[in-house]
Coordinates of C-alpha atoms in Angstrom, one line a residue:
Chain X
X12 CA 34.0 15.9 15.5
X13 CA 31.7 13.0 17.0
X14 CA 33.0 10.0 18.8
X15 CA 31.8 7.0 17.2
X16 CA 28.9 6.1 20.1
X17 CA 27.3 9.1 17.3
X18 CA 27.6 6.7 14.4
X19 CA 26.4 3.2 16.7
X20 CA 22.9 5.5 17.3
X21 CA 22.5 5.1 13.2
X22 CA 23.0 1.5 13.3
X23 CA 20.0 -0.5 13.0
X24 CA 18.7 -2.0 16.4
X25 CA 19.8 -5.7 16.1
X26 CA 21.3 -5.8 12.3
X27 CA 24.9 -6.4 13.7
X28 CA 27.3 -8.3 13.5
X29 CA 27.2 -7.2 10.0
X30 CA 28.5 -10.3 7.2
X31 CA 31.1 -8.3 5.1
X32 CA 34.5 -10.1 5.2
X33 CA 37.6 -9.5 7.1
X34 CA 39.4 -6.7 5.6
X35 CA 36.7 -5.9 3.2
X36 CA 36.2 -2.2 2.0
X37 CA 32.1 -2.1 2.5
X38 CA 32.7 -1.4 6.2
X39 CA 35.2 1.5 5.6
X40 CA 32.8 2.8 3.6
X41 CA 29.8 2.7 5.3
X42 CA 31.8 4.4 8.3
X43 CA 32.8 7.2 5.8
X44 CA 29.0 7.5 4.6
X45 CA 28.4 7.7 9.0
X46 CA 31.0 10.1 9.4
X47 CA 30.1 12.7 6.2
X48 CA 26.1 12.1 7.6
X49 CA 26.8 13.0 10.8
X50 CA 28.8 16.0 9.8
X51 CA 26.5 17.3 7.5
X52 CA 23.7 16.6 10.1
X53 CA 21.6 14.3 7.5
X54 CA 18.8 13.4 9.0
X55 CA 18.2 9.8 9.3
X56 CA 13.7 10.3 10.0
X57 CA 14.3 11.9 6.6
X58 CA 16.4 9.4 5.0
X59 CA 15.8 6.5 2.4
X60 CA 18.9 4.2 1.9
X61 CA 18.7 1.8 -1.1
X62 CA 20.8 -1.4 -2.0
X63 CA 20.2 -3.7 -4.6
X64 CA 21.9 -6.9 -3.8
X65 CA 25.7 -7.7 -3.6
X66 CA 27.7 -6.6 -0.9
X67 CA 27.8 -3.3 -1.4
X68 CA 24.1 -3.5 -0.9
X69 CA 24.1 -5.0 2.4
X70 CA 25.2 -1.0 3.7
X71 CA 21.5 0.3 3.8
X72 CA 20.6 -3.1 5.9
X73 CA 22.7 -2.0 8.8
X74 CA 21.5 1.9 8.6
X75 CA 18.7 2.9 11.2
X76 CA 16.8 4.5 8.6
X77 CA 13.7 3.9 5.7
X78 CA 15.4 1.3 3.6
X79 CA 15.4 -0.8 0.6
X80 CA 17.0 -4.1 0.1
X81 CA 17.1 -7.4 -1.7
X82 CA 16.7 -7.0 -5.8
X83 CA 20.0 -6.8 -8.1
X84 CA 20.4 -3.8 -10.1
X85 CA 16.7 -1.5 -9.9
X86 CA 18.5 0.6 -7.3
X87 CA 17.7 4.1 -9.5
X88 CA 14.0 2.8 -10.4
X89 CA 13.5 2.5 -6.8
X90 CA 15.0 5.9 -6.0
X91 CA 13.4 7.3 -8.8
X92 CA 9.5 6.7 -7.5
X93 CA 10.6 7.7 -4.3
X94 CA 12.2 10.9 -5.4
X95 CA 9.2 11.9 -7.9
X96 CA 6.4 11.2 -5.1
X97 CA 8.4 12.7 -2.3
X98 CA 11.0 15.0 -3.4
X99 CA 11.6 16.0 0.4
X100 CA 13.6 12.9 1.2
X101 CA 17.0 12.6 1.1
X102 CA 18.1 9.4 -1.4
X103 CA 21.9 7.7 -1.0
X104 CA 22.2 4.5 -2.8
X105 CA 24.8 2.1 -2.0
X106 CA 25.8 0.2 -5.2
X107 CA 28.5 -2.0 -6.5
X108 CA 30.1 -1.7 -9.7
X109 CA 27.8 -4.8 -10.8
X110 CA 24.5 -3.1 -10.1
X111 CA 25.2 0.6 -12.1
X112 CA 27.6 -0.8 -14.4
X113 CA 25.9 -4.1 -15.4
X114 CA 22.6 -5.0 -14.7
X115 CA 21.8 -1.9 -13.6
X116 CA 23.6 0.5 -16.0
X117 CA 21.0 1.8 -18.2
X118 CA 19.1 2.7 -15.2
X119 CA 22.0 4.3 -14.5
X120 CA 22.2 6.3 -17.4
X121 CA 19.0 7.6 -17.5
X122 CA 18.7 8.4 -13.9
X123 CA 22.2 10.4 -14.6
X124 CA 20.9 12.0 -18.1
X125 CA 17.6 13.2 -15.7
X126 CA 19.2 14.6 -13.1
X127 CA 17.4 12.7 -10.2
X128 CA 18.1 14.8 -7.3
X129 CA 20.2 11.4 -5.3
X130 CA 23.6 10.5 -4.2
X131 CA 25.2 7.1 -5.7
X132 CA 27.9 5.9 -3.3
X133 CA 29.6 3.5 -5.4
X134 CA 31.8 0.7 -4.0
X135 CA 33.9 -0.8 -6.8
X136 CA 35.7 -3.7 -5.9
X137 CA 36.7 -4.7 -9.5
X138 CA 34.6 -8.2 -9.2
X139 CA 31.7 -9.6 -8.8
X140 CA 32.3 -11.0 -5.1
X141 CA 28.5 -12.5 -3.3
X142 CA 28.9 -14.3 -6.0
X143 CA 32.2 -15.8 -5.2
X144 CA 34.5 -13.7 -7.4
X145 CA 33.6 -13.3 -11.1
X146 CA 34.5 -11.1 -14.0
X147 CA 32.9 -7.3 -14.0
X148 CA 32.1 -4.4 -16.1
X149 CA 35.1 -2.7 -14.0
X150 CA 37.7 -5.7 -13.9
X151 CA 41.2 -4.3 -15.2
X152 CA 41.7 -5.9 -18.7
X153 CA 44.4 -9.4 -18.3
X154 CA 43.7 -9.8 -15.0
X155 CA 42.2 -13.8 -13.5
X156 CA 39.0 -14.0 -11.8
X157 CA 36.6 -17.2 -11.3
X158 CA 35.0 -16.8 -15.3
X159 CA 38.0 -15.2 -16.7
X160 CA 40.5 -18.4 -15.7
X161 CA 42.9 -17.0 -18.6
X162 CA 42.8 -13.6 -18.1
X163 CA 40.0 -10.5 -18.5
X164 CA 39.7 -10.0 -22.8
X165 CA 37.4 -7.0 -22.2
X166 CA 38.2 -3.4 -21.8
X167 CA 37.0 -1.9 -18.2
X168 CA 34.4 0.8 -17.7
X169 CA 35.4 3.8 -16.4
X170 CA 32.4 5.1 -14.4
X171 CA 33.1 8.5 -14.4
X172 CA 33.3 8.7 -18.1
X173 CA 30.0 7.0 -17.9
X174 CA 28.4 9.2 -15.4
X175 CA 29.7 12.6 -17.0
X176 CA 28.6 11.7 -20.4
X177 CA 25.0 10.4 -19.3
X178 CA 24.7 13.9 -17.3
X179 CA 25.5 13.4 -13.5
X180 CA 26.7 17.0 -12.6
X181 CA 28.7 15.6 -9.5
X182 CA 31.8 13.3 -9.9
X183 CA 34.3 12.0 -6.9
X184 CA 36.7 9.3 -7.0
X185 CA 38.5 8.0 -4.3
X186 CA 40.1 4.8 -2.8
X187 CA 39.4 3.2 0.8
X188 CA 42.9 4.6 1.5
X189 CA 41.8 8.6 1.5
X190 CA 39.6 8.3 4.1
X191 CA 39.9 11.4 4.6
X192 CA 39.2 12.5 0.7
X193 CA 36.0 10.2 0.4
X194 CA 34.4 11.3 3.7
X195 CA 34.8 15.0 2.5
X196 CA 33.5 14.3 -1.2
X197 CA 30.5 12.0 0.4
X198 CA 29.7 15.3 2.0
X199 CA 29.9 17.4 -1.0
X200 CA 27.9 15.1 -2.7
X201 CA 24.9 15.0 0.1
X202 CA 24.9 18.6 0.0
X203 CA 24.6 18.7 -3.9
X204 CA 21.5 18.7 -6.0
X205 CA 21.4 17.0 -8.3
X206 CA 22.6 13.8 -9.4
X207 CA 25.9 12.6 -7.4
X208 CA 28.3 10.3 -7.6
X209 CA 31.1 9.0 -5.0
X210 CA 33.0 6.1 -6.7
X211 CA 35.1 4.5 -4.0
X212 CA 37.8 2.1 -4.8
X213 CA 37.8 -0.8 -2.5
X214 CA 39.6 -4.1 -1.3
X215 CA 38.5 -7.9 -1.6
X216 CA 40.4 -9.7 -0.1
X217 CA 38.8 -13.0 -0.2
X218 CA 38.0 -12.9 -4.2
X219 CA 39.5 -10.3 -6.4
X220 CA 42.6 -10.2 -4.1
X221 CA 42.7 -14.1 -4.2
X222 CA 42.2 -14.7 -7.8
X223 CA 43.3 -11.5 -8.9
X224 CA 46.1 -10.6 -7.0
X225 CA 47.4 -14.1 -6.0
X226 CA 46.6 -12.6 -2.0
X227 CA 43.8 -12.4 0.1
X228 CA 45.5 -10.1 2.4
X229 CA 43.3 -6.9 2.8
X230 CA 46.6 -4.8 2.9
X231 CA 47.9 -6.2 -0.3
X232 CA 44.2 -5.4 -2.1
X233 CA 44.6 -1.5 -0.7
X234 CA 48.2 -1.5 -1.7
X235 CA 47.5 -2.6 -5.1
X236 CA 44.8 -0.3 -5.7
X237 CA 46.7 2.6 -4.1
X238 CA 50.2 2.0 -6.0
X239 CA 47.6 2.7 -9.5
X240 CA 45.9 5.4 -8.2
X241 CA 47.0 8.7 -9.3
X242 CA 45.3 12.5 -9.1
X243 CA 43.1 14.4 -11.4
X244 CA 46.2 16.6 -12.3
X245 CA 48.7 13.9 -12.7
X246 CA 46.6 12.5 -15.4
X247 CA 46.4 15.7 -17.1
X248 CA 50.0 14.8 -18.0
X249 CA 49.9 11.1 -19.0
X250 CA 48.2 9.9 -22.6
X251 CA 45.2 7.6 -22.9
X252 CA 48.1 4.5 -23.6
X253 CA 49.5 5.8 -19.5
X254 CA 46.6 5.9 -18.3
X255 CA 44.6 2.7 -19.4
X256 CA 45.0 0.8 -16.3
X257 CA 45.8 3.6 -13.6
X258 CA 43.0 5.2 -10.8
X259 CA 42.1 8.5 -11.4
X260 CA 41.2 10.2 -8.8
X261 CA 39.5 13.3 -6.7
X262 CA 36.7 15.3 -7.0
X263 CA 36.3 15.5 -10.7
X264 CA 33.2 18.4 -11.3
X265 CA 30.4 19.7 -9.6
X266 CA 27.7 21.6 -12.0
X267 CA 24.1 22.5 -11.7
X268 CA 21.1 21.8 -13.8
X269 CA 17.5 21.7 -13.1
X270 CA 16.7 18.3 -11.1
X271 CA 14.4 16.1 -12.3
X272 CA 10.8 16.1 -11.0
X273 CA 8.5 13.9 -13.2
X274 CA 8.3 13.8 -17.3
X275 CA 5.5 16.0 -17.5
X276 CA 5.1 19.0 -14.9
X277 CA 1.4 20.8 -14.5
X278 CA 2.0 24.7 -15.2
X279 CA -1.4 26.5 -15.4
X280 CA -1.9 28.0 -18.2
X281 CA -2.3 32.5 -18.1
Chain A
X18 CA -15.2 5.8 -24.2
X19 CA -11.9 4.1 -25.4
X20 CA -11.5 1.1 -23.0
X21 CA -7.8 2.5 -22.0
X22 CA -9.4 5.9 -21.2
X23 CA -12.0 4.3 -19.2
X24 CA -8.8 2.5 -17.3
X25 CA -6.9 5.6 -16.6
X26 CA -10.2 7.5 -15.7
X27 CA -10.9 4.5 -12.9
X28 CA -7.6 5.2 -11.8
X29 CA -7.9 8.6 -10.9
X30 CA -11.4 7.8 -9.7
X31 CA -9.3 5.4 -7.3
X32 CA -7.2 8.3 -6.0
X33 CA -4.2 7.0 -8.4
X34 CA -1.3 9.8 -8.2
X35 CA 1.6 7.8 -9.5
X36 CA 1.8 6.3 -12.9
X37 CA 5.4 5.1 -14.5
X38 CA 5.3 3.0 -18.1
X39 CA 7.0 2.6 -21.0
X40 CA 5.8 2.9 -24.3
X41 CA 4.3 -0.4 -25.9
X42 CA 1.0 -1.1 -28.4
X43 CA -2.1 -1.8 -27.1
X44 CA -1.2 0.3 -24.3
X45 CA 0.2 3.8 -24.9
X46 CA -3.2 5.2 -24.7
X47 CA -2.9 4.6 -21.1
X48 CA 0.5 6.6 -20.6
X49 CA 0.0 8.8 -23.2
X50 CA -3.6 9.9 -21.1
X51 CA -1.9 9.6 -17.6
X52 CA 0.2 12.1 -18.8
X53 CA -2.0 14.7 -19.4
X54 CA -4.6 14.1 -16.4
X55 CA -2.2 13.1 -13.4
X56 CA -0.1 16.6 -13.1
X57 CA -3.5 18.1 -13.5
X58 CA -5.0 16.6 -10.4
X59 CA -1.3 16.7 -8.4
X60 CA 0.3 13.1 -9.4
X61 CA 3.6 12.5 -11.3
X62 CA 3.6 10.5 -14.4
X63 CA 7.3 8.9 -15.5
X64 CA 8.0 7.4 -19.2
X65 CA 10.4 4.9 -17.8
X66 CA 13.5 3.5 -19.9
X67 CA 11.7 0.0 -19.6
X68 CA 9.4 -1.8 -17.9
X69 CA 11.7 -2.7 -14.7
X70 CA 12.0 0.7 -14.0
X71 CA 8.3 1.1 -14.2
X72 CA 7.3 -1.6 -11.5
X73 CA 10.2 -0.2 -9.4
X74 CA 9.4 3.3 -9.3
X75 CA 5.8 2.2 -8.7
X76 CA 7.0 0.3 -5.6
X77 CA 9.2 3.2 -4.5
X78 CA 6.5 5.9 -4.9
X79 CA 4.3 3.6 -3.3
X80 CA 6.3 2.9 -0.3
X81 CA 6.3 6.6 0.2
X82 CA 2.6 6.6 0.5
X83 CA 1.6 6.8 -3.7
X84 CA -1.3 5.1 -5.2
X85 CA 0.7 3.6 -8.3
X86 CA -0.3 2.2 -11.0
X87 CA 1.5 0.9 -14.2
X88 CA 0.6 -0.2 -17.7
X89 CA 2.3 -2.8 -20.5
X90 CA 1.2 -5.0 -22.9
X91 CA 2.1 -8.6 -22.9
X92 CA 5.7 -8.8 -23.6
X93 CA 6.6 -6.1 -21.4
X94 CA 5.0 -7.8 -18.7
X95 CA 7.3 -10.7 -18.8
X96 CA 10.1 -8.0 -17.5
X97 CA 7.8 -6.8 -15.0
X98 CA 7.6 -10.4 -13.4
X99 CA 11.1 -9.6 -11.2
X100 CA 9.4 -6.5 -9.6
X101 CA 5.9 -8.1 -9.1
X102 CA 7.6 -10.8 -6.9
X103 CA 9.4 -7.9 -5.1
X104 CA 6.2 -5.8 -4.0
X105 CA 4.6 -8.9 -3.4
X106 CA 7.4 -9.9 -0.6
X107 CA 7.4 -6.3 0.7
X108 CA 3.6 -6.4 0.6
X109 CA 3.9 -2.8 -1.5
X110 CA 0.0 -2.1 -2.8
X111 CA 0.3 -1.2 -6.2
X112 CA -2.0 -1.9 -9.8
X113 CA -0.3 -3.1 -12.8
X114 CA -2.2 -3.2 -16.3
X115 CA -1.3 -5.9 -18.9
X116 CA -3.2 -5.4 -21.9
X117 CA -2.8 -8.4 -23.6
X118 CA -1.6 -9.1 -27.2
X119 CA -0.6 -11.7 -30.0
X120 CA 3.4 -12.3 -29.3
X121 CA 4.6 -9.8 -31.6
X122 CA 1.2 -8.2 -33.1
X123 CA -1.2 -6.9 -31.6
X124 CA -3.9 -9.5 -31.8
X125 CA -6.7 -10.7 -29.6
X126 CA -5.6 -13.2 -27.0
X127 CA -6.1 -13.9 -23.4
X128 CA -2.6 -15.7 -23.7
X129 CA -1.0 -14.5 -20.6
X130 CA -3.5 -15.5 -18.1
X131 CA -0.9 -18.3 -16.4
X132 CA 2.0 -14.9 -16.7
X133 CA -0.3 -13.7 -14.4
X134 CA 0.0 -15.8 -11.4
X135 CA 3.0 -18.2 -12.2
X136 CA 5.7 -15.5 -13.4
X137 CA 8.0 -14.6 -10.8
X138 CA 10.2 -16.8 -8.8
X139 CA 9.5 -17.9 -5.3
X140 CA 5.5 -17.8 -4.2
X141 CA 3.1 -15.3 -3.9
X142 CA -0.2 -14.7 -4.2
X143 CA -1.7 -11.8 -6.6
X144 CA -5.4 -11.0 -7.7
X145 CA -6.0 -10.5 -11.4
X146 CA -9.0 -9.1 -12.5
X147 CA -10.3 -9.6 -15.9
X148 CA -12.9 -6.8 -17.3
X149 CA -14.9 -7.9 -20.5
X150 CA -16.4 -3.8 -21.2
X151 CA -15.7 -0.4 -20.6
X152 CA -17.5 -0.2 -18.0
X153 CA -15.6 -2.8 -16.3
X154 CA -12.3 -1.5 -17.5
X155 CA -13.3 1.3 -15.4
X156 CA -15.2 -0.4 -12.5
X157 CA -12.2 -2.5 -12.3
X158 CA -9.8 -1.0 -11.7
X159 CA -11.1 0.7 -8.8
X160 CA -11.3 -2.1 -7.7
X161 CA -8.1 -3.0 -8.1
X162 CA -6.6 -0.7 -6.5
X163 CA -8.8 -1.1 -3.1
X164 CA -8.2 -4.8 -2.9
X165 CA -4.5 -3.6 -3.6
X166 CA -4.3 -0.7 -0.4
X167 CA -6.7 -3.7 1.9
X168 CA -4.5 -6.5 1.0
X169 CA -0.7 -4.6 0.8
X170 CA 0.0 -6.9 -2.9
X171 CA 0.6 -6.0 -6.6
X172 CA -3.0 -6.1 -8.4
X173 CA -3.0 -7.2 -11.3
X174 CA -6.0 -5.8 -14.3
X175 CA -5.8 -8.2 -16.6
X176 CA -6.8 -6.1 -19.7
X177 CA -7.0 -6.8 -23.3
X178 CA -6.4 -5.8 -27.0
X179 CA -10.2 -6.4 -27.5
X180 CA -12.3 -4.3 -24.8
X181 CA -8.7 -1.8 -24.1
X182 CA -9.6 -0.5 -27.8
X183 CA -13.1 -0.5 -28.1
X184 CA -14.9 2.7 -27.3
X185 CA -18.3 2.0 -25.8
X186 CA -20.3 3.6 -23.3
X187 CA -19.2 4.4 -19.8
X188 CA -20.7 5.8 -16.8
X189 CA -18.7 7.5 -14.1
X190 CA -20.4 7.5 -10.4
X191 CA -20.0 10.7 -8.6
X192 CA -16.9 10.7 -7.0
X193 CA -19.0 10.4 -3.7
X194 CA -21.0 6.9 -4.8
X195 CA -17.6 5.1 -5.5
X196 CA -16.4 3.4 -2.4
X197 CA -12.7 3.8 -2.0
X198 CA -10.5 2.1 0.7
X199 CA -6.9 3.3 1.9
X200 CA -4.4 1.4 3.6
X201 CA -4.2 0.9 6.7
X202 CA -1.9 3.4 8.6
X203 CA 0.0 2.6 12.1
X204 CA -1.5 3.5 15.3
X205 CA 1.5 3.3 17.6
X206 CA 4.3 5.3 17.4
X207 CA 7.9 4.3 15.7
X208 CA 9.3 3.1 18.8
X209 CA 6.3 0.8 19.4
X210 CA 5.9 -0.1 15.8
X211 CA 6.2 -3.7 14.0
X212 CA 6.3 -2.8 10.6
X213 CA 5.2 -6.7 9.4
X214 CA 2.9 -7.4 12.3
X215 CA -0.2 -8.0 10.8
X216 CA -3.7 -6.6 11.3
X217 CA -7.2 -9.2 11.9
X218 CA -7.1 -9.8 8.1
X219 CA -3.2 -10.6 8.3
X220 CA -2.4 -7.4 6.7
X221 CA 0.6 -5.4 8.5
X222 CA -0.5 -1.7 8.7
X223 CA 2.0 0.4 6.5
X224 CA 3.6 3.6 7.3
X225 CA 5.1 5.8 4.5
X226 CA 9.1 6.6 3.7
X227 CA 9.6 9.9 6.2
X228 CA 7.7 9.7 8.8
X229 CA 10.9 8.3 10.9
X230 CA 9.4 4.6 11.2
X231 CA 12.7 3.4 9.5
X232 CA 11.3 0.9 7.9
X233 CA 13.5 -2.0 6.2
X234 CA 11.8 -3.8 3.0
X235 CA 14.0 -6.4 2.5
X236 CA 12.9 -9.3 -0.9
X237 CA 15.2 -11.7 2.1
X238 CA 12.9 -13.4 4.6
X239 CA 11.9 -10.9 7.3
X240 CA 10.6 -11.3 10.6
X241 CA 7.8 -9.1 12.4
X242 CA 10.5 -6.0 12.8
X243 CA 11.6 -6.6 9.1
X244 CA 14.8 -7.9 9.9
X245 CA 16.5 -9.9 7.7
X246 CA 15.9 -13.7 9.2
X247 CA 16.4 -16.6 7.5
X248 CA 15.5 -19.1 10.8
X249 CA 13.1 -21.3 8.6
X250 CA 10.5 -20.5 11.3
X251 CA 10.8 -17.0 10.2
X252 CA 10.5 -18.0 6.6
X253 CA 7.6 -20.4 7.0
X254 CA 5.5 -18.1 8.7
X255 CA 6.3 -15.1 6.7
X256 CA 5.2 -16.7 3.3
X257 CA 2.3 -18.4 5.0
X258 CA 1.0 -15.0 6.2
X259 CA 1.9 -13.3 3.0
X260 CA -0.2 -15.8 1.0
X261 CA -2.6 -16.4 3.8
X262 CA -3.6 -12.8 3.4
X263 CA -5.4 -13.8 0.3
X264 CA -6.4 -17.9 0.5
X265 CA -8.0 -16.4 3.7
X266 CA -10.2 -13.6 2.3
X267 CA -10.5 -15.4 -0.9
X268 CA -14.6 -14.0 -1.2
X269 CA -13.7 -10.5 -0.4
X270 CA -11.7 -10.2 -3.8
X271 CA -14.0 -12.8 -5.7
X272 CA -15.6 -11.3 -8.0
X273 CA -18.2 -13.5 -9.8
X274 CA -21.3 -13.3 -11.7
X275 CA -24.0 -16.1 -12.1
X276 CA -26.0 -15.9 -14.6
X277 CA -28.9 -18.6 -15.1
X278 CA -26.7 -20.9 -13.5
X279 CA -29.0 -21.9 -10.4
X280 CA -29.6 -25.5 -12.1
X281 CA -28.7 -25.4 -15.6
X282 CA -27.5 -29.1 -17.3
X283 CA -25.1 -27.2 -18.8
X284 CA -22.8 -24.2 -18.0
X285 CA -19.9 -21.8 -19.6
X286 CA -17.0 -20.3 -18.0
X287 CA -15.7 -17.0 -18.9
X288 CA -13.4 -14.4 -18.1
X289 CA -12.4 -11.0 -19.9
X290 CA -13.6 -10.3 -23.1
X291 CA -15.0 -13.9 -23.7
X292 CA -17.5 -13.4 -21.8
X293 CA -19.7 -11.4 -24.8
X294 CA -19.9 -13.9 -26.6
X295 CA -20.5 -16.7 -24.0
X296 CA -23.4 -14.7 -23.5
X297 CA -24.8 -14.0 -26.5
X298 CA -24.5 -18.2 -27.2
X299 CA -26.4 -18.7 -23.7
X300 CA -29.1 -16.2 -24.1
X301 CA -29.4 -18.0 -27.9
X302 CA -29.3 -21.3 -26.8
X303 CA -32.2 -20.5 -23.4
X304 CA -34.4 -18.9 -26.1
X305 CA -34.4 -22.4 -27.7
X306 CA -35.0 -23.8 -24.5
X307 CA -31.9 -25.4 -23.7
X308 CA -30.8 -25.7 -20.4
X309 CA -27.9 -23.0 -20.4
X310 CA -26.0 -20.8 -17.3
X311 CA -22.9 -18.9 -17.4
X312 CA -20.6 -18.4 -15.1
X313 CA -18.4 -14.7 -15.6
X314 CA -15.0 -14.8 -13.6
X315 CA -14.2 -10.7 -12.7
X316 CA -11.2 -12.7 -10.5
X317 CA -9.1 -15.4 -12.7
X318 CA -6.5 -15.3 -9.7
X319 CA -7.1 -16.7 -6.9
X320 CA -9.4 -19.3 -8.4
X321 CA -12.9 -18.6 -6.9
X322 CA -13.1 -22.3 -6.5
X323 CA -16.2 -22.3 -4.5
X324 CA -18.3 -20.9 -7.0
X325 CA -16.8 -22.9 -9.5
X326 CA -17.8 -26.0 -7.6
X327 CA -21.0 -24.7 -6.9
X328 CA -22.0 -24.0 -10.5
X329 CA -20.7 -27.5 -11.6
X330 CA -22.6 -29.7 -8.9
X331 CA -25.8 -29.6 -10.3
X332 CA -24.4 -29.3 -13.5
X333 CA -23.5 -32.0 -16.2
X334 CA -21.1 -30.2 -18.5
X335 CA -18.9 -27.3 -17.8
X336 CA -17.6 -25.6 -21.2
X337 CA -14.4 -23.1 -20.7
X338 CA -14.2 -21.1 -22.8
X339 CA -11.2 -19.0 -23.6
X340 CA -9.1 -17.1 -26.4
X341 CA -5.9 -18.7 -25.7
X342 CA -5.2 -22.7 -26.4
X343 CA -6.6 -23.9 -23.2
X344 CA -4.4 -22.5 -20.3
X345 CA -7.3 -21.5 -17.6
X346 CA -9.7 -24.7 -18.6
X347 CA -7.0 -26.8 -16.1
X348 CA -7.9 -25.0 -13.2
X349 CA -11.4 -25.1 -14.4
X350 CA -11.1 -29.1 -14.8
X351 CA -9.3 -29.3 -11.5
X352 CA -12.1 -27.8 -9.9
X353 CA -15.1 -28.7 -11.8
X354 CA -13.7 -32.0 -13.0
X355 CA -14.6 -34.4 -9.9
X356 CA -18.2 -32.8 -10.3
X357 CA -18.8 -32.6 -13.9
X358 CA -17.8 -33.3 -17.5
X359 CA -15.5 -30.5 -18.4
X360 CA -14.9 -29.3 -22.2
X361 CA -12.5 -26.5 -23.1
X362 CA -13.7 -24.5 -26.1
X363 CA -10.4 -22.4 -26.6
X364 CA -9.6 -20.3 -29.9
X365 CA -6.1 -18.9 -30.4
X366 CA -6.1 -17.0 -33.6
X367 CA -6.1 -13.6 -33.2
X368 CA -9.9 -12.7 -32.4
X369 CA -12.6 -13.5 -30.4
X370 CA -15.3 -16.2 -30.5
X371 CA -18.3 -15.5 -32.3
X372 CA -21.5 -16.3 -30.3
X373 CA -22.2 -18.9 -33.3
X374 CA -18.7 -20.9 -32.4
X375 CA -19.4 -21.1 -28.6
X376 CA -23.5 -21.4 -29.4
X377 CA -21.8 -24.5 -31.6
X378 CA -20.1 -26.2 -28.8
X379 CA -23.4 -26.0 -26.3
X380 CA -25.1 -27.7 -29.0
X381 CA -23.0 -30.7 -29.0
X382 CA -23.6 -31.6 -25.4
X383 CA -27.6 -30.2 -25.0

């Protein structure tokens, strides 16, 4: 167990204060990651932290490691180039529900299919937050956002179903209430060889809270997510219809499959 | 050798060790040969899921120290514009090949000449090389890697259906005879290193990922330490340097050939495959005693203004020859217009000019 000073050493000098809103889950999740990284002795000299554009995407900017930032949704193509050219590097991607569920959806699917050896931490705050609270592919049906003023008429993505069917070899989902479990799952994901995804449902008091829930209180956002959260074993007892508006939490699965090393790998002819 | 293959051989000779590409005609032979050749020399090949993945995986590999390239054709190049802007902003050296084709079909054209320079959002400078033969597909691709490494920029090889799918003789120099540039590397330890502090060419030395330099590569305006910084002075200074490193070294990145241009009354200006009929027409006209010269632009961006202005100075007429609706003529007009009459000879019919067509244009002004 480390104290907070050892995490501070992992932050990029001069990068604070961070720009997350008061009560945002991104700061918590960065903390989960720092604790997990510390406990698995992740070498920050060997780490590339990758973020696109959005609230979650800012996390790599605050980490004292090599980092990429500033293009929406292309996190996995960057990671693919890095892992193919220098497979020995540890690559951790921080992405939001927009980055992997919308604009970068195909990259997410293909990287999962290839079993690219990276860890993806998805902060799912259920809306496009940096741009002001628009509907996202993971916004639950019926809710109001800035672009669904009469209620969201679309079905939401279940990122577990998406990742699993695409070929990811590790998936866990938690929310910001469950800091110990989330941290433990990030540790497992960092130690996993292959495409590992940890989705963390996160409160967005500034936008999702105010527009969808009618409350900008961070704790209200956390409670709302927690009230709808059930365990994997609970979920087995429910019908599809009953599960529809629930968030299923837990370590879903971990499996072994060869990791991707390039579309063609030279094998000397005998 | 096939033009697309010659380009691959040029890339490999320059040290290319990463390639990503998405299928598109007429660039497929580049991917196919790379898939075959790269792994055997220790490089990595990726068939990407789209052109965005191509350009960003190339960028990621480049920041790891790779000499990385992607190839596409016109429609696919559209998708790469976003990544071109990013690579330029974080100064990731890479080479992008655009084998230009007509919309929807693989007929000959040079209609991407403006997209090369003006397609991405924000401010950037790229160097665009326009080979005119199979040999130049090899030679210019080597040069593209060298410029990319030396100046930490994306360099575009502006190929065309005509030459990409043409077979001609190719002479590959012995490895020791090819000049190869490598990016400047940091000479100080990480704690003393400023990742965007330039050398005397305006180019910051570049570490690779995983060497302890903890560099942040953000599209956002960044200071010399790499930290995101929205201070207006930082913004202005950053772009002045990123653009200036090319503008200030334009002679070093300009490939221009002058043929009989010294004191000709009429000067043709041509780039890419259009150089070929333009040269034939020039020789024919000169055989008949006409005072004609030819300026061949191997570098089309940045515009080699000094050479264009110099050739126009002594001439009465400048004829800009290109295989599109006359796009680059505006640049020729801008530079040569104050010095000589500028005429535009265009062909936008999916095929290259004949020498006769260009010869007729020469006769009109002679």
